[in-house]
PDB file of C-alpha atoms in Angstrom:
ATOM      1  CA  UNK T   1      19.792 -39.832 -18.254  1.00 49.00           C
ATOM      2  CA  UNK T   2      21.598 -42.248 -20.600  1.00 48.00           C
ATOM      3  CA  UNK T   3      20.443 -45.074 -18.398  1.00 56.00           C
ATOM      4  CA  UNK T   4      16.788 -44.250 -19.030  1.00 57.00           C
ATOM      5  CA  UNK T   5      17.304 -43.987 -22.775  1.00 54.00           C
ATOM      6  CA  UNK T   6      18.957 -47.459 -22.862  1.00 69.00           C
ATOM      7  CA  UNK T   7      15.822 -49.191 -21.519  1.00 87.00           C
ATOM      8  CA  UNK T   8      13.345 -50.737 -23.937  1.00 94.00           C
ATOM      9  CA  UNK T   9      10.498 -48.770 -25.434  1.00 96.00           C
ATOM     10  CA  UNK T  10       7.917 -51.075 -23.884  1.00 95.00           C
ATOM     11  CA  UNK T  11       9.402 -50.746 -20.410  1.00 96.00           C
ATOM     12  CA  UNK T  12       9.538 -46.935 -20.563  1.00 95.00           C
ATOM     13  CA  UNK T  13       6.067 -46.735 -22.049  1.00 95.00           C
ATOM     14  CA  UNK T  14       4.628 -48.836 -19.231  1.00 94.00           C
ATOM     15  CA  UNK T  15       6.374 -46.721 -16.593  1.00 94.00           C
ATOM     16  CA  UNK T  16       5.193 -43.439 -18.001  1.00 93.00           C
ATOM     17  CA  UNK T  17       1.620 -44.748 -18.198  1.00 94.00           C
ATOM     18  CA  UNK T  18       1.648 -45.988 -14.586  1.00 93.00           C
ATOM     19  CA  UNK T  19       3.007 -42.954 -12.680  1.00 90.00           C
ATOM     20  CA  UNK T  20       0.266 -41.125 -10.679  1.00 89.00           C
ATOM     21  CA  UNK T  21      -0.643 -37.744 -12.135  1.00 84.00           C
ATOM     22  CA  UNK T  22      -2.461 -36.008  -9.250  1.00 78.00           C
ATOM     23  CA  UNK T  23      -1.195 -32.607  -8.108  1.00 70.00           C
ATOM     24  CA  UNK T  24       1.507 -30.371  -9.526  1.00 68.00           C
ATOM     25  CA  UNK T  25       4.533 -32.061  -7.959  1.00 71.00           C
ATOM     26  CA  UNK T  26       6.957 -32.594 -10.858  1.00 77.00           C
ATOM     27  CA  UNK T  27       9.737 -34.226  -8.812  1.00 81.00           C
ATOM     28  CA  UNK T  28       9.312 -37.536 -10.708  1.00 88.00           C
ATOM     29  CA  UNK T  29      10.831 -35.852 -13.757  1.00 91.00           C
ATOM     30  CA  UNK T  30      14.191 -35.342 -12.039  1.00 90.00           C
ATOM     31  CA  UNK T  31      16.894 -36.862 -14.260  1.00 90.00           C
ATOM     32  CA  UNK T  32      14.371 -37.540 -17.025  1.00 94.00           C
ATOM     33  CA  UNK T  33      13.284 -34.031 -18.086  1.00 95.00           C
ATOM     34  CA  UNK T  34      14.532 -30.519 -17.408  1.00 95.00           C
ATOM     35  CA  UNK T  35      12.859 -27.095 -17.674  1.00 94.00           C
ATOM     36  CA  UNK T  36      14.398 -23.675 -17.206  1.00 96.00           C
ATOM     37  CA  UNK T  37      12.713 -21.632 -14.527  1.00 95.00           C
ATOM     38  CA  UNK T  38      11.568 -18.019 -14.932  1.00 97.00           C
ATOM     39  CA  UNK T  39      13.945 -15.464 -13.503  1.00 98.00           C
ATOM     40  CA  UNK T  40      11.359 -13.889 -11.189  1.00 98.00           C
ATOM     41  CA  UNK T  41      10.938 -16.944  -8.896  1.00 97.00           C
ATOM     42  CA  UNK T  42       7.162 -17.029  -8.619  1.00 98.00           C
ATOM     43  CA  UNK T  43       6.767 -19.103  -5.475  1.00 97.00           C
ATOM     44  CA  UNK T  44       9.260 -17.046  -3.442  1.00 97.00           C
ATOM     45  CA  UNK T  45       7.705 -13.810  -4.772  1.00 97.00           C
ATOM     46  CA  UNK T  46       4.231 -15.047  -3.807  1.00 98.00           C
ATOM     47  CA  UNK T  47       5.548 -15.712  -0.273  1.00 98.00           C
ATOM     48  CA  UNK T  48       6.448 -12.069  -0.002  1.00 97.00           C
ATOM     49  CA  UNK T  49       2.980 -10.989  -1.137  1.00 97.00           C
ATOM     50  CA  UNK T  50       1.295 -13.421   1.328  1.00 97.00           C
ATOM     51  CA  UNK T  51       3.333 -12.033   4.203  1.00 97.00           C
ATOM     52  CA  UNK T  52       1.740  -8.620   3.680  1.00 94.00           C
ATOM     53  CA  UNK T  53      -1.835  -9.822   2.947  1.00 97.00           C
ATOM     54  CA  UNK T  54      -4.827  -9.994   5.269  1.00 97.00           C
ATOM     55  CA  UNK T  55      -7.156 -12.264   3.204  1.00 98.00           C
ATOM     56  CA  UNK T  56      -5.811 -14.297   0.276  1.00 98.00           C
ATOM     57  CA  UNK T  57      -7.296 -16.473  -2.413  1.00 98.00           C
ATOM     58  CA  UNK T  58      -5.327 -18.924  -4.591  1.00 98.00           C
ATOM     59  CA  UNK T  59      -7.281 -19.787  -7.744  1.00 98.00           C
ATOM     60  CA  UNK T  60      -6.848 -23.208  -9.459  1.00 96.00           C
ATOM     61  CA  UNK T  61      -4.359 -24.279  -6.771  1.00 97.00           C
ATOM     62  CA  UNK T  62      -3.721 -27.731  -8.268  1.00 93.00           C
ATOM     63  CA  UNK T  63      -2.461 -30.031  -5.513  1.00 93.00           C
ATOM     64  CA  UNK T  64      -1.646 -27.003  -3.390  1.00 96.00           C
ATOM     65  CA  UNK T  65       2.118 -27.490  -3.590  1.00 95.00           C
ATOM     66  CA  UNK T  66       3.018 -23.928  -4.629  1.00 96.00           C
ATOM     67  CA  UNK T  67       0.714 -22.314  -2.100  1.00 97.00           C
ATOM     68  CA  UNK T  68       1.962 -24.610   0.634  1.00 97.00           C
ATOM     69  CA  UNK T  69       5.588 -23.659  -0.125  1.00 96.00           C
ATOM     70  CA  UNK T  70       4.763 -19.947  -0.243  1.00 97.00           C
ATOM     71  CA  UNK T  71       2.835 -20.042   3.035  1.00 97.00           C
ATOM     72  CA  UNK T  72       5.750 -21.834   4.649  1.00 96.00           C
ATOM     73  CA  UNK T  73       8.045 -19.042   3.553  1.00 96.00           C
ATOM     74  CA  UNK T  74       5.557 -16.370   4.623  1.00 94.00           C
ATOM     75  CA  UNK T  75       4.923 -17.705   8.151  1.00 91.00           C
ATOM     76  CA  UNK T  76       4.345 -16.361  10.737  1.00 92.00           C
ATOM     77  CA  UNK T  77       3.130 -13.288   8.804  1.00 93.00           C
ATOM     78  CA  UNK T  78       0.792 -15.383   6.588  1.00 91.00           C
ATOM     79  CA  UNK T  79      -2.747 -14.042   6.091  1.00 95.00           C
ATOM     80  CA  UNK T  80      -5.344 -14.616   8.773  1.00 92.00           C
ATOM     81  CA  UNK T  81      -7.655 -15.922   6.065  1.00 96.00           C
ATOM     82  CA  UNK T  82      -6.384 -18.001   3.145  1.00 98.00           C
ATOM     83  CA  UNK T  83      -8.649 -19.911   0.748  1.00 98.00           C
ATOM     84  CA  UNK T  84      -7.917 -21.929  -2.390  1.00 98.00           C
ATOM     85  CA  UNK T  85     -10.100 -23.173  -5.245  1.00 98.00           C
ATOM     86  CA  UNK T  86      -9.576 -26.191  -7.455  1.00 97.00           C
ATOM     87  CA  UNK T  87     -11.803 -27.955  -9.999  1.00 94.00           C
ATOM     88  CA  UNK T  88     -10.290 -31.396 -10.547  1.00 90.00           C
ATOM     89  CA  UNK T  89     -11.574 -33.790  -7.779  1.00 93.00           C
ATOM     90  CA  UNK T  90      -8.276 -35.661  -7.390  1.00 90.00           C
ATOM     91  CA  UNK T  91      -6.453 -32.387  -6.860  1.00 93.00           C
ATOM     92  CA  UNK T  92      -9.152 -31.131  -4.454  1.00 96.00           C
ATOM     93  CA  UNK T  93      -8.414 -34.082  -2.214  1.00 95.00           C
ATOM     94  CA  UNK T  94      -4.658 -33.702  -2.537  1.00 95.00           C
ATOM     95  CA  UNK T  95      -4.725 -29.983  -1.868  1.00 96.00           C
ATOM     96  CA  UNK T  96      -7.036 -30.389   1.088  1.00 97.00           C
ATOM     97  CA  UNK T  97      -4.717 -32.903   2.764  1.00 97.00           C
ATOM     98  CA  UNK T  98      -1.681 -30.684   2.142  1.00 96.00           C
ATOM     99  CA  UNK T  99      -3.171 -27.297   3.032  1.00 97.00           C
ATOM    100  CA  UNK T 100      -5.590 -28.094   5.860  1.00 96.00           C
ATOM    101  CA  UNK T 101      -2.763 -28.219   8.446  1.00 96.00           C
ATOM    102  CA  UNK T 102      -1.966 -24.636   7.479  1.00 96.00           C
ATOM    103  CA  UNK T 103      -5.540 -23.561   8.127  1.00 95.00           C
ATOM    104  CA  UNK T 104      -6.384 -23.189   4.426  1.00 97.00           C
ATOM    105  CA  UNK T 105      -9.878 -24.063   3.230  1.00 96.00           C
ATOM    106  CA  UNK T 106      -9.943 -25.688  -0.215  1.00 98.00           C
ATOM    107  CA  UNK T 107     -13.176 -25.101  -2.095  1.00 98.00           C
ATOM    108  CA  UNK T 108     -14.172 -27.335  -5.000  1.00 98.00           C
ATOM    109  CA  UNK T 109     -15.031 -24.987  -7.831  1.00 97.00           C
ATOM    110  CA  UNK T 110     -14.921 -25.587 -11.615  1.00 95.00           C
ATOM    111  CA  UNK T 111     -12.324 -23.504 -13.412  1.00 93.00           C
ATOM    112  CA  UNK T 112     -14.929 -21.807 -15.562  1.00 93.00           C
ATOM    113  CA  UNK T 113     -17.458 -21.131 -12.778  1.00 96.00           C
ATOM    114  CA  UNK T 114     -17.918 -17.829 -10.952  1.00 97.00           C
ATOM    115  CA  UNK T 115     -15.780 -17.639  -7.809  1.00 98.00           C
ATOM    116  CA  UNK T 116     -17.957 -18.602  -4.787  1.00 97.00           C
ATOM    117  CA  UNK T 117     -17.047 -15.562  -2.690  1.00 98.00           C
ATOM    118  CA  UNK T 118     -18.578 -12.169  -1.926  1.00 98.00           C
ATOM    119  CA  UNK T 119     -17.462  -8.969  -3.589  1.00 98.00           C
ATOM    120  CA  UNK T 120     -14.306  -7.371  -2.217  1.00 98.00           C
ATOM    121  CA  UNK T 121     -13.409 -10.322   0.080  1.00 98.00           C
ATOM    122  CA  UNK T 122      -9.666 -10.512  -0.647  1.00 98.00           C
ATOM    123  CA  UNK T 123      -6.756  -8.102  -0.790  1.00 98.00           C
ATOM    124  CA  UNK T 124      -4.650 -10.727  -2.671  1.00 98.00           C
ATOM    125  CA  UNK T 125      -5.711 -13.157  -5.407  1.00 98.00           C
ATOM    126  CA  UNK T 126      -3.022 -15.460  -6.813  1.00 98.00           C
ATOM    127  CA  UNK T 127      -2.772 -18.236  -9.359  1.00 98.00           C
ATOM    128  CA  UNK T 128      -0.045 -20.312 -10.929  1.00 96.00           C
ATOM    129  CA  UNK T 129      -0.846 -21.464 -14.472  1.00 94.00           C
ATOM    130  CA  UNK T 130      -4.615 -20.842 -14.520  1.00 94.00           C
ATOM    131  CA  UNK T 131      -6.356 -22.511 -17.493  1.00 88.00           C
ATOM    132  CA  UNK T 132      -8.141 -19.214 -18.217  1.00 89.00           C
ATOM    133  CA  UNK T 133      -8.194 -16.195 -15.910  1.00 95.00           C
ATOM    134  CA  UNK T 134     -11.764 -15.052 -15.155  1.00 96.00           C
ATOM    135  CA  UNK T 135     -10.914 -11.355 -15.081  1.00 98.00           C
ATOM    136  CA  UNK T 136     -14.390 -10.074 -14.163  1.00 98.00           C
ATOM    137  CA  UNK T 137     -14.490 -12.509 -11.210  1.00 98.00           C
ATOM    138  CA  UNK T 138     -10.988 -11.682 -10.098  1.00 98.00           C
ATOM    139  CA  UNK T 139     -11.812  -7.973 -10.094  1.00 98.00           C
ATOM    140  CA  UNK T 140     -15.105  -8.596  -8.274  1.00 98.00           C
ATOM    141  CA  UNK T 141     -13.644 -10.540  -5.338  1.00 98.00           C
ATOM    142  CA  UNK T 142     -10.692  -8.154  -4.903  1.00 98.00           C
ATOM    143  CA  UNK T 143     -11.169  -5.253  -2.500  1.00 98.00           C
ATOM    144  CA  UNK T 144     -10.270  -1.790  -3.781  1.00 98.00           C
ATOM    145  CA  UNK T 145      -6.476  -1.525  -3.778  1.00 98.00           C
ATOM    146  CA  UNK T 146      -6.164  -5.319  -3.827  1.00 98.00           C
ATOM    147  CA  UNK T 147      -3.643  -7.216  -6.009  1.00 98.00           C
ATOM    148  CA  UNK T 148      -3.782 -10.018  -8.508  1.00 98.00           C
ATOM    149  CA  UNK T 149      -0.388 -11.757  -8.651  1.00 98.00           C
ATOM    150  CA  UNK T 150       0.087 -14.766 -10.923  1.00 98.00           C
ATOM    151  CA  UNK T 151       2.302 -16.726 -13.275  1.00 98.00           C
ATOM    152  CA  UNK T 152       0.548 -17.558 -16.564  1.00 97.00           C
ATOM    153  CA  UNK T 153       1.317 -19.976 -19.353  1.00 95.00           C
ATOM    154  CA  UNK T 154       2.037 -18.021 -22.567  1.00 94.00           C
ATOM    155  CA  UNK T 155       1.340 -18.619 -26.266  1.00 93.00           C
ATOM    156  CA  UNK T 156       2.732 -21.682 -28.085  1.00 92.00           C
ATOM    157  CA  UNK T 157       4.035 -23.207 -24.856  1.00 94.00           C
ATOM    158  CA  UNK T 158       5.659 -26.613 -25.553  1.00 95.00           C
ATOM    159  CA  UNK T 159       4.188 -26.469 -29.050  1.00 95.00           C
ATOM    160  CA  UNK T 160       7.156 -28.398 -30.431  1.00 97.00           C
ATOM    161  CA  UNK T 161       5.734 -31.414 -28.591  1.00 97.00           C
ATOM    162  CA  UNK T 162       2.091 -30.567 -29.337  1.00 96.00           C
ATOM    163  CA  UNK T 163       2.714 -30.274 -33.075  1.00 96.00           C
ATOM    164  CA  UNK T 164       4.853 -33.466 -33.115  1.00 97.00           C
ATOM    165  CA  UNK T 165       1.655 -35.361 -32.203  1.00 97.00           C
ATOM    166  CA  UNK T 166      -1.048 -33.145 -33.734  1.00 96.00           C
ATOM    167  CA  UNK T 167       0.683 -31.516 -36.669  1.00 95.00           C
ATOM    168  CA  UNK T 168       0.703 -27.750 -37.351  1.00 93.00           C
ATOM    169  CA  UNK T 169      -1.912 -25.879 -35.328  1.00 88.00           C
ATOM    170  CA  UNK T 170      -4.089 -23.080 -36.748  1.00 86.00           C
ATOM    171  CA  UNK T 171      -3.216 -19.504 -35.813  1.00 79.00           C
ATOM    172  CA  UNK T 172      -6.215 -19.098 -33.481  1.00 76.00           C
ATOM    173  CA  UNK T 173      -4.913 -22.016 -31.389  1.00 74.00           C
ATOM    174  CA  UNK T 174      -1.230 -21.081 -31.354  1.00 64.00           C
ATOM    175  CA  UNK T 175      -1.920 -17.402 -30.600  1.00 71.00           C
ATOM    176  CA  UNK T 176      -3.911 -18.076 -27.436  1.00 73.00           C
ATOM    177  CA  UNK T 177      -2.818 -16.859 -23.976  1.00 87.00           C
ATOM    178  CA  UNK T 178      -0.832 -13.960 -25.401  1.00 92.00           C
ATOM    179  CA  UNK T 179       0.178 -11.498 -22.656  1.00 96.00           C
ATOM    180  CA  UNK T 180      -0.984  -8.503 -24.696  1.00 95.00           C
ATOM    181  CA  UNK T 181      -4.449 -10.053 -25.011  1.00 94.00           C
ATOM    182  CA  UNK T 182      -4.581 -10.810 -21.317  1.00 96.00           C
ATOM    183  CA  UNK T 183      -3.485  -7.239 -20.521  1.00 97.00           C
ATOM    184  CA  UNK T 184      -6.378  -5.933 -22.538  1.00 97.00           C
ATOM    185  CA  UNK T 185      -8.858  -8.313 -20.902  1.00 97.00           C
ATOM    186  CA  UNK T 186      -7.606  -7.411 -17.421  1.00 98.00           C
ATOM    187  CA  UNK T 187      -7.891  -3.688 -18.144  1.00 98.00           C
ATOM    188  CA  UNK T 188     -11.437  -4.204 -19.601  1.00 98.00           C
ATOM    189  CA  UNK T 189     -12.395  -5.762 -16.229  1.00 98.00           C
ATOM    190  CA  UNK T 190     -11.229  -2.598 -14.481  1.00 98.00           C
ATOM    191  CA  UNK T 191      -7.763  -3.695 -13.304  1.00 98.00           C
ATOM    192  CA  UNK T 192      -4.596  -1.647 -13.603  1.00 98.00           C
ATOM    193  CA  UNK T 193      -1.480  -3.432 -14.796  1.00 98.00           C
ATOM    194  CA  UNK T 194       1.446  -3.098 -12.376  1.00 98.00           C
ATOM    195  CA  UNK T 195       3.896  -5.587 -13.886  1.00 98.00           C
ATOM    196  CA  UNK T 196       3.913  -7.861 -16.940  1.00 98.00           C
ATOM    197  CA  UNK T 197       7.022  -9.818 -17.931  1.00 97.00           C
ATOM    198  CA  UNK T 198       7.416 -12.740 -20.368  1.00 97.00           C
ATOM    199  CA  UNK T 199      10.119 -15.388 -20.861  1.00 98.00           C
ATOM    200  CA  UNK T 200      10.751 -18.370 -23.199  1.00 97.00           C
ATOM    201  CA  UNK T 201      12.331 -21.332 -21.405  1.00 98.00           C
ATOM    202  CA  UNK T 202      14.069 -24.471 -22.698  1.00 98.00           C
ATOM    203  CA  UNK T 203      12.650 -27.907 -21.914  1.00 97.00           C
ATOM    204  CA  UNK T 204      14.400 -31.255 -22.565  1.00 98.00           C
ATOM    205  CA  UNK T 205      12.706 -34.668 -22.514  1.00 97.00           C
ATOM    206  CA  UNK T 206      15.351 -37.374 -21.958  1.00 97.00           C
ATOM    207  CA  UNK T 207      13.173 -40.477 -22.385  1.00 96.00           C
ATOM    208  CA  UNK T 208       9.768 -41.453 -23.732  1.00 97.00           C
ATOM    209  CA  UNK T 209       8.401 -42.194 -20.241  1.00 96.00           C
ATOM    210  CA  UNK T 210       8.813 -38.481 -19.394  1.00 96.00           C
ATOM    211  CA  UNK T 211       6.897 -37.533 -22.557  1.00 97.00           C
ATOM    212  CA  UNK T 212       4.057 -39.944 -21.699  1.00 97.00           C
ATOM    213  CA  UNK T 213       3.847 -38.783 -18.119  1.00 95.00           C
ATOM    214  CA  UNK T 214       3.861 -35.139 -19.166  1.00 95.00           C
ATOM    215  CA  UNK T 215       1.045 -35.575 -21.698  1.00 96.00           C
ATOM    216  CA  UNK T 216      -1.048 -37.538 -19.156  1.00 94.00           C
ATOM    217  CA  UNK T 217      -0.513 -34.891 -16.519  1.00 89.00           C
ATOM    218  CA  UNK T 218      -0.932 -31.731 -18.659  1.00 88.00           C
ATOM    219  CA  UNK T 219      -4.068 -33.060 -20.443  1.00 87.00           C
ATOM    220  CA  UNK T 220      -4.795 -29.968 -22.570  1.00 87.00           C
ATOM    221  CA  UNK T 221      -1.557 -30.306 -24.533  1.00 91.00           C
ATOM    222  CA  UNK T 222      -2.743 -33.238 -26.674  1.00 95.00           C
ATOM    223  CA  UNK T 223      -6.446 -33.614 -25.896  1.00 94.00           C
ATOM    224  CA  UNK T 224      -7.537 -37.212 -25.615  1.00 93.00           C
ATOM    225  CA  UNK T 225      -3.957 -38.479 -25.408  1.00 96.00           C
ATOM    226  CA  UNK T 226      -3.571 -42.177 -24.717  1.00 95.00           C
ATOM    227  CA  UNK T 227      -0.615 -44.466 -25.172  1.00 95.00           C
ATOM    228  CA  UNK T 228      -2.513 -46.786 -27.472  1.00 95.00           C
ATOM    229  CA  UNK T 229      -3.766 -44.004 -29.739  1.00 96.00           C
ATOM    230  CA  UNK T 230      -0.275 -42.528 -30.267  1.00 97.00           C
ATOM    231  CA  UNK T 231       1.886 -45.643 -29.924  1.00 96.00           C
ATOM    232  CA  UNK T 232       3.406 -45.325 -33.382  1.00 97.00           C
ATOM    233  CA  UNK T 233       4.360 -41.646 -32.846  1.00 97.00           C
ATOM    234  CA  UNK T 234       5.679 -42.505 -29.396  1.00 98.00           C
ATOM    235  CA  UNK T 235       7.871 -45.308 -30.779  1.00 97.00           C
ATOM    236  CA  UNK T 236       9.269 -43.020 -33.461  1.00 98.00           C
ATOM    237  CA  UNK T 237      10.030 -40.344 -30.841  1.00 98.00           C
ATOM    238  CA  UNK T 238      11.663 -42.930 -28.599  1.00 97.00           C
ATOM    239  CA  UNK T 239      13.956 -43.982 -31.423  1.00 97.00           C
ATOM    240  CA  UNK T 240      14.752 -40.305 -32.141  1.00 97.00           C
ATOM    241  CA  UNK T 241      15.664 -39.641 -28.530  1.00 97.00           C
ATOM    242  CA  UNK T 242      17.878 -42.752 -28.357  1.00 96.00           C
ATOM    243  CA  UNK T 243      19.756 -41.853 -31.555  1.00 96.00           C
ATOM    244  CA  UNK T 244      19.829 -38.024 -31.342  1.00 96.00           C
ATOM    245  CA  UNK T 245      19.447 -37.096 -27.692  1.00 96.00           C
ATOM    246  CA  UNK T 246      16.806 -35.176 -25.782  1.00 97.00           C
ATOM    247  CA  UNK T 247      13.660 -33.822 -27.475  1.00 98.00           C
ATOM    248  CA  UNK T 248      13.791 -30.067 -27.054  1.00 98.00           C
ATOM    249  CA  UNK T 249      10.786 -27.810 -26.639  1.00 98.00           C
ATOM    250  CA  UNK T 250      10.166 -24.328 -25.229  1.00 97.00           C
ATOM    251  CA  UNK T 251       7.678 -23.203 -22.612  1.00 96.00           C
ATOM    252  CA  UNK T 252       6.435 -19.612 -22.383  1.00 96.00           C
ATOM    253  CA  UNK T 253       5.565 -17.961 -19.101  1.00 97.00           C
ATOM    254  CA  UNK T 254       4.542 -14.472 -18.025  1.00 97.00           C
ATOM    255  CA  UNK T 255       4.429 -12.828 -14.601  1.00 98.00           C
ATOM    256  CA  UNK T 256       1.227 -10.845 -14.116  1.00 97.00           C
ATOM    257  CA  UNK T 257       0.616  -8.298 -11.408  1.00 98.00           C
ATOM    258  CA  UNK T 258      -2.532  -6.163 -11.513  1.00 98.00           C
ATOM    259  CA  UNK T 259      -4.304  -3.895  -9.006  1.00 98.00           C
ATOM    260  CA  UNK T 260      -7.937  -3.060  -8.449  1.00 98.00           C
ATOM    261  CA  UNK T 261      -8.032   0.733  -8.227  1.00 98.00           C
ATOM    262  CA  UNK T 262      -9.578   2.654  -5.345  1.00 94.00           C
ATOM    263  CA  UNK T 263     -12.851   4.226  -6.380  1.00 76.00           C
TER     264      UNK T 263
END
């Protein structure tokens, strides 16, 4: 980690700007950034749910990495039917290549569009870090007794980094994605909450390349982020990391399990 910080600002900036950003594989960050993981172990827990499901849907699957891992753990008891949706074209291609060998169909579907499936098709709907859960649609495609199992991003996640670049954010922005609000929305859609747990987790960025790559990959953190637009702030942050050590931020996550009641 010290080795990365000793490299020049220009070198690190160029590297962070050049790393491919498709999919949700974060292995490039090894040795350059760290993040605590939630205690519930979402991917392993999802594998257990998949092993007992008949028809499963993974919403906003990204590059398919988490679903691929979970299906590998669930085999040979994986569902007969497994489908995934994804809205970003680069991720659709990546997820298709990864999941097709497991018999999973990846459907290109915008994150804010109705789910392109019939009512009551699935007994399990899952999602890891959906941009915004479409509760009415989730409830619609679940069969009675079916389960929604997901890990959501919580309020003010990594806001130390967001506000470093954008300044203090108004309350309506910083309060978004609160688990209490999502509980209310899920219940309004007719779902019963089975489990809801939240944790705050430490993140450390050890060099400016990691910051650049993160902001290019998680595009909603600093909308419109480019290296040229924020070069002065990036240089100041690089100097801060070199002199003081890692930039520390905190992510928020909550585990969400809900059930569609039998009528």
